Amino acid sequence: MAPIFTQGRKALDSNNSSSTNAHTNKRAVVEDTAIHPHFKRNKIAHLEAVVPLAEKLRPSALCDFVGQSHLTSPGSLLLKTLGGDIAGSICGKTTLARLIARQTDCVFKELGATNVGITDVRATLEEAKNTLALSRRKTVLFLDEVHRLTKSQQLVGATTENPSFKLTGALLSRCRVFVLERLTDTEIITILANALKRIGPIPVDSCSTEPGPSSSEPPPFFPSDVIVFTRTYFPQITSKILSRITSLAAGDARAAISLLELAIQSPKDSKEESLLAALKHSVSASYDRTGESHYDMISALHKSVRGSQGSAALYWLARLLTAGEDPLYIARRMVVCASEDIGLADNNALPLAMATLQACQTIGMPECRINLAHLVAYLAEAPKSTRAYEAYNRAEAAAKLDLTIPVPMSMRNAPTELMKDLGYGKTYLYNPSYA
């Protein structure tokens, strides 16, 4: 038995030795990590290297924000809701929601309507109730892209669409809608200058309390230190490139930063013309056939025709067709315009509009654009008369006053002898007989 016990003891000693070695190795790894902290720093640096520039530049304090002064100026409804004054201004929906939560010491929960459902929202609301009961902290639930939920699921969130079209009326009646306006060129220039300062050796005066230039003033040139920095480190980014970025951004801060990032990543020996072309091609125009721009552009076309502005009408027609609008929809609207705005002043307008509608149905794009241009130009230059349209509106208003008024006996039809005996059409005088 001795050898057995000896073997067991040896095995035990061996296990202890292995365990000791494992702990020793573990300590060695820990000590090695402690000795070489650059491993951890390199890992963080690798992750930060792939973060988009727009995310890197997301402000963490309200004083760093640019734009939306109508929401952040003293006495605005949003400031009164938050219960305090905020210096500076806001430039993004998600960022604004985060800062509201921080300003009011609330828990911030963010969900995306593209990958969650009403079940996830209810779970978050239940969690918010528990948090309020335990810590007395309220929760701000931010539901991004809220218009992607069905109208039976919508609760609260942000949307780039017109709330009147995409949100349920019950939600709108219970909420306050804050509209974030497009940024001015001055504000875009400020954002680009701050971005260049962040990525370069230019000292950044964070949370500066000095008022910026008025949005009504013409766009200023970029600060001289920013120009010197770009010439030194990014020679491909000329003043013309920065001006084009400002123009292409169209008031969108994220678009401006994304274009700037594209310019920064381009080769330093890039020609100005090729870089300008690349920036222009990288901008995609958003157009939704069911969205606000759909109704805005067709309204602009109709009003240009009504105002006899042929060049403007053709421009909006081109904008609609280039964006991918259905030519049949445009033709139908022009059929309405032919009777509503031209009407009795030119009886050829309606037949031409109907012929154009048929041409669009038969030919299709891209050739039917010529038929539409013919119609739009004709309607814009035609004389205008709204007599028939306005007369019907007055008649409709009179009809709605009392829908129970009977048809006079002289005006009624009398197809049977009984109706004739009852006096239907008895006193009616046939007009051609007295012509």
Coordinates of C-alpha atoms in Angstrom, one line a residue:
M1 CA 0.0 0.0 0.0
A2 CA 2.9 2.3 0.6
P3 CA 3.7 2.7 -3.1
I4 CA 0.0 3.5 -3.7
F5 CA 0.1 6.2 -1.0
T6 CA 3.5 7.3 -2.3
Q7 CA 2.1 7.5 -5.8
G8 CA -0.9 9.4 -4.6
R9 CA 1.2 11.8 -2.7
K10 CA 3.4 12.3 -5.8
A11 CA 0.3 12.9 -7.9
L12 CA -0.9 15.3 -5.3
D13 CA 2.4 17.0 -5.2
S14 CA 2.4 17.1 -9.0
N15 CA -1.1 18.6 -9.0
N16 CA -0.1 21.1 -6.4
S17 CA 3.0 21.9 -8.4
S18 CA 0.9 22.3 -11.6
S19 CA -1.5 24.5 -9.7
T20 CA 1.3 26.5 -8.3
N21 CA 2.8 26.8 -11.7
A22 CA -0.6 27.9 -13.2
H23 CA -1.0 30.5 -10.5
T24 CA 2.6 31.6 -11.0
N25 CA 2.0 31.8 -14.8
K26 CA -1.2 33.7 -14.2
R27 CA 0.6 36.1 -12.0
A28 CA 3.3 36.4 -14.6
V29 CA 0.8 37.3 -17.2
V30 CA -0.8 39.9 -14.9
E31 CA 2.6 41.2 -14.0
D32 CA 3.6 41.2 -17.6
T33 CA 0.5 43.1 -18.5
A34 CA 1.2 45.5 -15.7
I35 CA 4.7 45.9 -17.0
H36 CA 3.5 46.4 -20.6
P37 CA 0.5 48.7 -20.4
H38 CA 1.0 49.7 -24.0
F39 CA -0.8 46.5 -25.0
K40 CA -4.0 47.9 -23.6
R41 CA -3.4 51.3 -25.0
N42 CA -2.7 49.8 -28.5
K43 CA -6.0 47.9 -28.3
I44 CA -7.9 51.1 -27.5
A45 CA -6.0 53.0 -30.2
H46 CA -6.9 50.4 -32.8
L47 CA -10.6 50.7 -31.9
E48 CA -10.5 54.5 -31.9
A49 CA -8.8 54.4 -35.3
V50 CA -11.9 53.0 -37.1
V51 CA -14.4 55.3 -35.4
P52 CA -16.0 57.7 -38.0
L53 CA -14.9 61.3 -37.7
A54 CA -18.5 62.4 -37.0
E55 CA -18.6 60.2 -34.0
K56 CA -15.2 61.3 -32.7
L57 CA -16.4 64.9 -32.9
R58 CA -19.7 64.4 -31.1
P59 CA -19.8 67.1 -28.5
S60 CA -19.9 66.1 -24.8
A61 CA -21.0 69.5 -23.5
L62 CA -23.8 71.8 -24.6
C63 CA -21.4 74.8 -25.0
D64 CA -19.6 72.9 -27.8
F65 CA -22.7 72.7 -30.0
V66 CA -23.4 74.8 -33.1
G67 CA -26.8 75.7 -34.6
Q68 CA -30.4 75.4 -33.5
S69 CA -30.4 78.7 -31.7
H70 CA -34.2 78.8 -31.8
L71 CA -34.2 75.9 -29.3
T72 CA -31.4 77.0 -27.1
S73 CA -31.8 80.8 -26.9
P74 CA -32.8 82.3 -23.6
G75 CA -36.5 82.0 -23.0
S76 CA -37.1 79.2 -25.6
L77 CA -39.6 76.5 -24.8
L78 CA -37.0 73.8 -24.6
L79 CA -34.9 75.7 -22.1
K80 CA -38.0 76.3 -20.0
T81 CA -38.8 72.6 -20.2
L82 CA -35.3 71.8 -18.9
G83 CA -35.6 74.4 -16.2
G84 CA -32.3 76.3 -16.9
D85 CA -30.4 78.3 -19.4
I86 CA -28.0 76.6 -21.9
A87 CA -25.1 78.4 -23.5
G88 CA -24.3 77.6 -27.1
S89 CA -26.5 75.6 -29.4
I90 CA -27.5 72.1 -30.6
C91 CA -26.8 70.4 -33.9
G92 CA -28.2 66.8 -33.8
K93 CA -31.3 64.9 -32.7
T94 CA -29.5 62.1 -30.8
T95 CA -27.0 64.4 -29.2
L96 CA -29.8 66.7 -28.1
A97 CA -31.7 63.8 -26.5
R98 CA -28.5 62.7 -24.6
L99 CA -27.8 66.2 -23.4
I100 CA -31.4 66.6 -22.2
A101 CA -30.9 63.4 -20.1
R102 CA -27.6 64.7 -18.8
Q103 CA -29.0 68.2 -18.0
T104 CA -31.9 66.7 -16.1
D105 CA -29.9 63.9 -14.4
C106 CA -32.0 61.2 -16.1
V107 CA -31.1 57.7 -17.2
F108 CA -30.7 57.7 -21.0
K109 CA -32.0 54.7 -23.0
E110 CA -31.6 54.6 -26.7
L111 CA -33.4 52.2 -29.0
G112 CA -33.5 52.0 -32.8
A113 CA -36.9 51.4 -34.4
T114 CA -35.2 49.6 -37.3
N115 CA -34.2 46.6 -35.1
V116 CA -36.6 46.7 -32.1
G117 CA -40.3 46.2 -31.7
I118 CA -43.0 47.3 -29.2
T119 CA -42.0 44.4 -26.9
D120 CA -38.5 45.9 -26.4
V121 CA -40.0 49.3 -25.8
R122 CA -42.3 48.0 -23.1
A123 CA -39.4 46.2 -21.4
T124 CA -37.5 49.4 -21.3
L125 CA -40.5 51.2 -19.9
E126 CA -40.8 48.6 -17.2
E127 CA -37.1 49.0 -16.4
A128 CA -37.6 52.8 -16.2
K129 CA -40.5 52.3 -13.7
N130 CA -38.2 50.1 -11.5
T131 CA -35.4 52.7 -11.7
L132 CA -37.7 55.5 -10.7
A133 CA -39.0 53.4 -7.7
L134 CA -35.5 52.5 -6.5
S135 CA -33.4 55.6 -7.2
R136 CA -36.0 58.3 -8.0
R137 CA -34.2 58.9 -11.3
K138 CA -36.4 59.4 -14.3
T139 CA -35.5 57.9 -17.7
V140 CA -35.3 59.5 -21.1
L141 CA -36.3 56.9 -23.7
F142 CA -35.0 57.9 -27.1
L143 CA -36.5 56.0 -30.0
D144 CA -34.5 56.8 -33.1
E145 CA -36.2 56.5 -36.6
V146 CA -39.6 56.4 -34.8
H147 CA -41.4 56.7 -38.2
R148 CA -40.3 53.1 -39.1
L149 CA -42.7 51.7 -36.5
T150 CA -46.3 51.2 -37.4
K151 CA -48.6 53.9 -36.2
S152 CA -50.0 51.5 -33.6
Q153 CA -46.5 51.1 -32.1
Q154 CA -45.2 54.6 -32.0
L155 CA -44.3 56.1 -28.6
V156 CA -41.6 58.7 -28.5
G157 CA -38.5 59.4 -30.5
A158 CA -36.9 61.3 -33.4
T159 CA -37.5 61.3 -37.1
T160 CA -36.1 62.9 -40.2
E161 CA -39.6 62.8 -41.8
N162 CA -42.4 65.3 -41.4
P163 CA -44.3 64.2 -38.2
S164 CA -47.6 65.2 -39.8
F165 CA -47.2 62.5 -42.4
K166 CA -45.4 59.7 -40.5
L167 CA -46.6 59.9 -36.9
T168 CA -50.0 58.9 -35.5
G169 CA -52.3 61.8 -34.5
A170 CA -52.7 60.5 -31.0
L171 CA -49.0 60.7 -30.5
L172 CA -48.7 64.2 -31.9
S173 CA -51.5 65.4 -29.7
R174 CA -49.7 64.3 -26.6
C175 CA -46.2 65.5 -27.5
R176 CA -44.3 68.6 -28.2
V177 CA -42.5 68.6 -31.5
F178 CA -39.2 70.5 -31.7
V179 CA -38.0 71.1 -35.2
L180 CA -34.3 71.2 -35.9
E181 CA -33.6 73.6 -38.7
R182 CA -30.9 73.3 -41.3
L183 CA -27.7 74.9 -40.2
T184 CA -26.5 78.1 -41.9
D185 CA -23.3 78.3 -43.9
T186 CA -21.7 80.2 -41.1
E187 CA -22.5 77.4 -38.6
I188 CA -21.2 74.7 -41.0
I189 CA -18.0 76.7 -41.3
T190 CA -17.7 76.8 -37.6
I191 CA -18.2 73.1 -37.3
L192 CA -15.6 72.3 -40.0
A193 CA -13.1 74.7 -38.3
N194 CA -13.7 73.0 -34.9
A195 CA -13.2 69.6 -36.6
L196 CA -9.9 70.6 -38.1
K197 CA -8.8 72.0 -34.8
R198 CA -9.7 68.7 -33.0
I199 CA -7.6 66.6 -35.4
G200 CA -4.6 69.0 -35.6
P201 CA -2.1 70.7 -33.3
I202 CA -4.3 73.8 -33.0
P203 CA -5.4 74.8 -29.5
V204 CA -9.1 74.4 -29.1
D205 CA -10.9 77.0 -26.9
S206 CA -13.6 74.6 -25.6
C207 CA -16.8 76.0 -24.4
S208 CA -16.0 79.5 -25.5
T209 CA -18.6 82.0 -24.3
E210 CA -17.9 84.5 -27.1
P211 CA -20.9 84.9 -29.4
G212 CA -20.5 83.5 -32.9
P213 CA -21.3 85.5 -36.1
S214 CA -24.9 86.1 -36.8
S215 CA -26.6 83.7 -39.2
S216 CA -27.9 86.6 -41.2
E217 CA -24.3 87.7 -42.1
P218 CA -22.6 86.4 -45.2
P219 CA -20.5 83.3 -44.6
P220 CA -17.0 84.3 -43.3
F221 CA -13.7 82.9 -44.4
F222 CA -12.2 80.1 -42.4
P223 CA -9.9 81.2 -39.5
S224 CA -6.4 81.9 -40.6
D225 CA -4.9 79.3 -38.2
V226 CA -7.1 76.6 -39.8
I227 CA -6.0 77.6 -43.3
V228 CA -2.4 77.4 -42.2
F229 CA -3.0 74.0 -40.6
T230 CA -4.7 72.5 -43.7
R231 CA -1.9 73.8 -46.0
T232 CA 0.7 72.2 -43.8
Y233 CA -0.8 68.9 -43.0
F234 CA -3.5 68.4 -45.7
P235 CA -2.4 70.4 -48.8
Q236 CA -5.1 68.8 -50.9
I237 CA -7.8 70.6 -48.8
T238 CA -7.8 74.1 -50.4
S239 CA -10.1 77.0 -49.5
K240 CA -12.2 76.1 -52.5
I241 CA -12.5 72.5 -51.2
L242 CA -13.7 73.8 -47.8
S243 CA -16.2 76.1 -49.5
R244 CA -17.5 73.3 -51.7
I245 CA -17.9 71.1 -48.6
T246 CA -19.9 73.9 -47.0
S247 CA -22.1 74.1 -50.0
L248 CA -22.6 70.4 -50.5
A249 CA -23.5 69.8 -46.9
A250 CA -26.7 71.8 -47.4
G251 CA -27.0 72.6 -43.7
D252 CA -26.3 69.1 -42.5
A253 CA -23.5 68.9 -39.9
R254 CA -23.0 65.2 -40.3
A255 CA -22.8 65.4 -44.1
A256 CA -20.2 68.2 -43.7
I257 CA -18.0 66.2 -41.4
S258 CA -18.3 63.1 -43.6
L259 CA -17.2 65.1 -46.6
L260 CA -14.3 66.6 -44.7
E261 CA -13.3 63.1 -43.6
L262 CA -13.3 62.0 -47.3
A263 CA -11.1 65.0 -48.2
I264 CA -8.7 64.2 -45.3
Q265 CA -8.3 60.6 -46.4
S266 CA -7.6 61.4 -50.0
P267 CA -4.0 61.5 -51.2
K268 CA -2.1 64.7 -50.4
D269 CA -1.2 65.1 -54.1
S270 CA -4.8 65.0 -55.2
K271 CA -5.8 67.5 -57.9
E272 CA -8.4 70.1 -56.8
E273 CA -10.7 69.3 -59.7
S274 CA -10.7 65.5 -59.1
L275 CA -11.3 66.0 -55.4
L276 CA -14.2 68.4 -56.1
A277 CA -15.7 65.8 -58.4
A278 CA -15.3 63.1 -55.9
L279 CA -17.0 65.2 -53.2
K280 CA -19.9 66.0 -55.5
H281 CA -20.4 62.3 -56.5
S282 CA -20.3 61.2 -52.8
V283 CA -23.4 63.3 -52.0
S284 CA -26.7 61.5 -52.5
A285 CA -29.9 63.4 -52.7
S286 CA -32.6 61.9 -50.6
Y287 CA -36.1 61.7 -52.2
D288 CA -39.0 59.7 -50.9
R289 CA -42.1 59.4 -53.1
T290 CA -44.3 59.3 -49.9
G291 CA -42.3 61.9 -47.9
E292 CA -42.4 65.6 -47.5
S293 CA -40.0 66.4 -50.4
H294 CA -42.5 64.6 -52.7
Y295 CA -45.3 67.0 -51.8
D296 CA -43.0 70.1 -51.6
M297 CA -41.6 69.6 -55.2
I298 CA -45.0 68.9 -56.8
S299 CA -46.4 72.0 -55.0
A300 CA -43.5 74.1 -56.4
L301 CA -44.2 72.8 -59.9
H302 CA -47.9 73.6 -59.7
K303 CA -47.4 77.0 -58.2
S304 CA -44.8 77.9 -60.9
V305 CA -47.3 76.9 -63.6
R306 CA -50.0 78.9 -61.9
G307 CA -47.7 81.9 -61.7
S308 CA -46.8 81.7 -65.4
Q309 CA -43.1 81.1 -64.5
G310 CA -42.2 78.7 -67.3
S311 CA -38.5 78.4 -66.4
A312 CA -39.2 77.7 -62.8
A313 CA -41.8 75.1 -63.7
L314 CA -39.4 73.2 -66.0
Y315 CA -36.8 73.3 -63.3
W316 CA -39.1 71.7 -60.7
L317 CA -40.2 69.2 -63.4
A318 CA -36.6 68.2 -64.0
R319 CA -36.0 67.9 -60.2
L320 CA -38.9 65.6 -59.8
L321 CA -38.0 63.3 -62.8
T322 CA -34.3 63.3 -61.9
A323 CA -35.1 62.2 -58.4
G324 CA -37.2 59.3 -59.7
E325 CA -40.7 60.6 -59.4
D326 CA -43.4 58.7 -61.3
P327 CA -44.2 60.6 -64.5
L328 CA -47.8 59.5 -64.4
Y329 CA -48.2 61.2 -61.0
I330 CA -46.9 64.5 -62.5
A331 CA -49.2 64.1 -65.5
R332 CA -52.2 63.6 -63.3
R333 CA -51.4 66.7 -61.3
M334 CA -51.1 68.7 -64.5
V335 CA -54.5 67.4 -65.7
V336 CA -55.9 68.9 -62.5
C337 CA -54.0 72.1 -63.1
A338 CA -55.3 72.4 -66.6
S339 CA -58.9 72.8 -65.3
E340 CA -58.1 74.5 -62.0
D341 CA -55.8 77.2 -63.1
I342 CA -56.2 77.6 -66.9
G343 CA -59.9 76.5 -67.1
L344 CA -62.1 78.6 -69.3
A345 CA -59.3 80.8 -70.5
D346 CA -58.0 78.1 -72.8
N347 CA -60.1 75.1 -73.6
N348 CA -57.2 73.3 -75.3
A349 CA -55.3 72.9 -72.0
L350 CA -57.3 70.0 -70.7
P351 CA -57.2 67.9 -74.0
L352 CA -53.4 68.5 -74.2
A353 CA -53.1 67.4 -70.5
M354 CA -55.1 64.2 -71.2
A355 CA -53.0 63.5 -74.3
T356 CA -49.9 63.9 -72.3
L357 CA -51.1 61.5 -69.6
Q358 CA -51.9 58.9 -72.3
A359 CA -48.4 59.5 -73.9
C360 CA -46.7 58.9 -70.5
Q361 CA -48.7 55.6 -70.1
T362 CA -47.8 54.5 -73.6
I363 CA -44.2 55.6 -73.9
G364 CA -42.8 55.8 -70.4
M365 CA -39.4 57.3 -69.3
P366 CA -37.1 58.6 -70.4
E367 CA -38.9 59.8 -73.6
C368 CA -42.1 60.9 -71.9
R369 CA -40.1 63.6 -70.2
I370 CA -40.4 65.5 -73.5
N371 CA -44.2 65.2 -73.5
L372 CA -44.3 66.5 -69.9
A373 CA -42.0 69.4 -70.7
H374 CA -44.3 70.3 -73.7
L375 CA -47.3 70.3 -71.4
V376 CA -45.7 72.2 -68.5
A377 CA -44.4 74.9 -70.9
Y378 CA -47.9 75.2 -72.5
L379 CA -49.7 75.4 -69.2
A380 CA -47.3 78.0 -67.8
E381 CA -47.6 80.3 -70.8
A382 CA -51.4 79.8 -71.2
P383 CA -53.8 82.5 -69.9
K384 CA -55.3 81.7 -66.5
S385 CA -58.9 81.5 -65.3
T386 CA -60.2 80.1 -62.1
R387 CA -63.8 80.9 -62.7
A388 CA -65.0 77.3 -63.0
Y389 CA -63.0 76.2 -60.0
E390 CA -64.1 79.1 -57.7
A391 CA -67.7 78.8 -58.9
Y392 CA -67.9 75.1 -57.9
N393 CA -66.4 75.9 -54.5
R394 CA -69.2 78.4 -53.9
A395 CA -71.8 76.0 -55.1
E396 CA -70.4 73.3 -52.8
A397 CA -70.5 75.6 -49.9
A398 CA -74.1 76.5 -50.7
A399 CA -75.1 72.8 -51.0
K400 CA -73.6 71.9 -47.6
L401 CA -75.8 74.5 -45.9
D402 CA -78.8 72.2 -46.2
L403 CA -78.7 68.8 -47.8
T404 CA -82.4 68.2 -47.4
I405 CA -83.7 70.9 -49.7
P406 CA -86.0 69.0 -52.3
V407 CA -85.7 69.4 -56.0
P408 CA -88.4 71.8 -57.3
M409 CA -91.4 70.0 -58.9
S410 CA -90.8 71.8 -62.3
M411 CA -87.2 70.4 -62.4
R412 CA -88.1 66.8 -61.7
N413 CA -88.1 64.0 -64.2
A414 CA -91.5 62.5 -65.1
P415 CA -91.0 59.1 -66.8
T416 CA -94.4 57.6 -65.7
E417 CA -98.0 58.7 -65.9
L418 CA -98.3 58.6 -62.2
M419 CA -95.4 61.1 -61.8
K420 CA -97.0 63.4 -64.4
D421 CA -100.3 63.2 -62.5
L422 CA -98.4 64.2 -59.3
G423 CA -97.1 67.3 -61.0
Y424 CA -93.6 66.3 -61.8
G425 CA -92.1 68.7 -64.4
K426 CA -95.6 70.2 -65.0
T427 CA -94.6 73.8 -65.2
Y428 CA -91.3 73.2 -66.9
L429 CA -90.8 75.2 -70.2
Y430 CA -88.5 73.6 -72.8
N431 CA -85.9 76.3 -73.5
P432 CA -85.2 75.5 -77.2
S433 CA -88.9 76.1 -77.9
Y434 CA -88.4 79.7 -76.9
A435 CA -85.0 80.3 -78.5

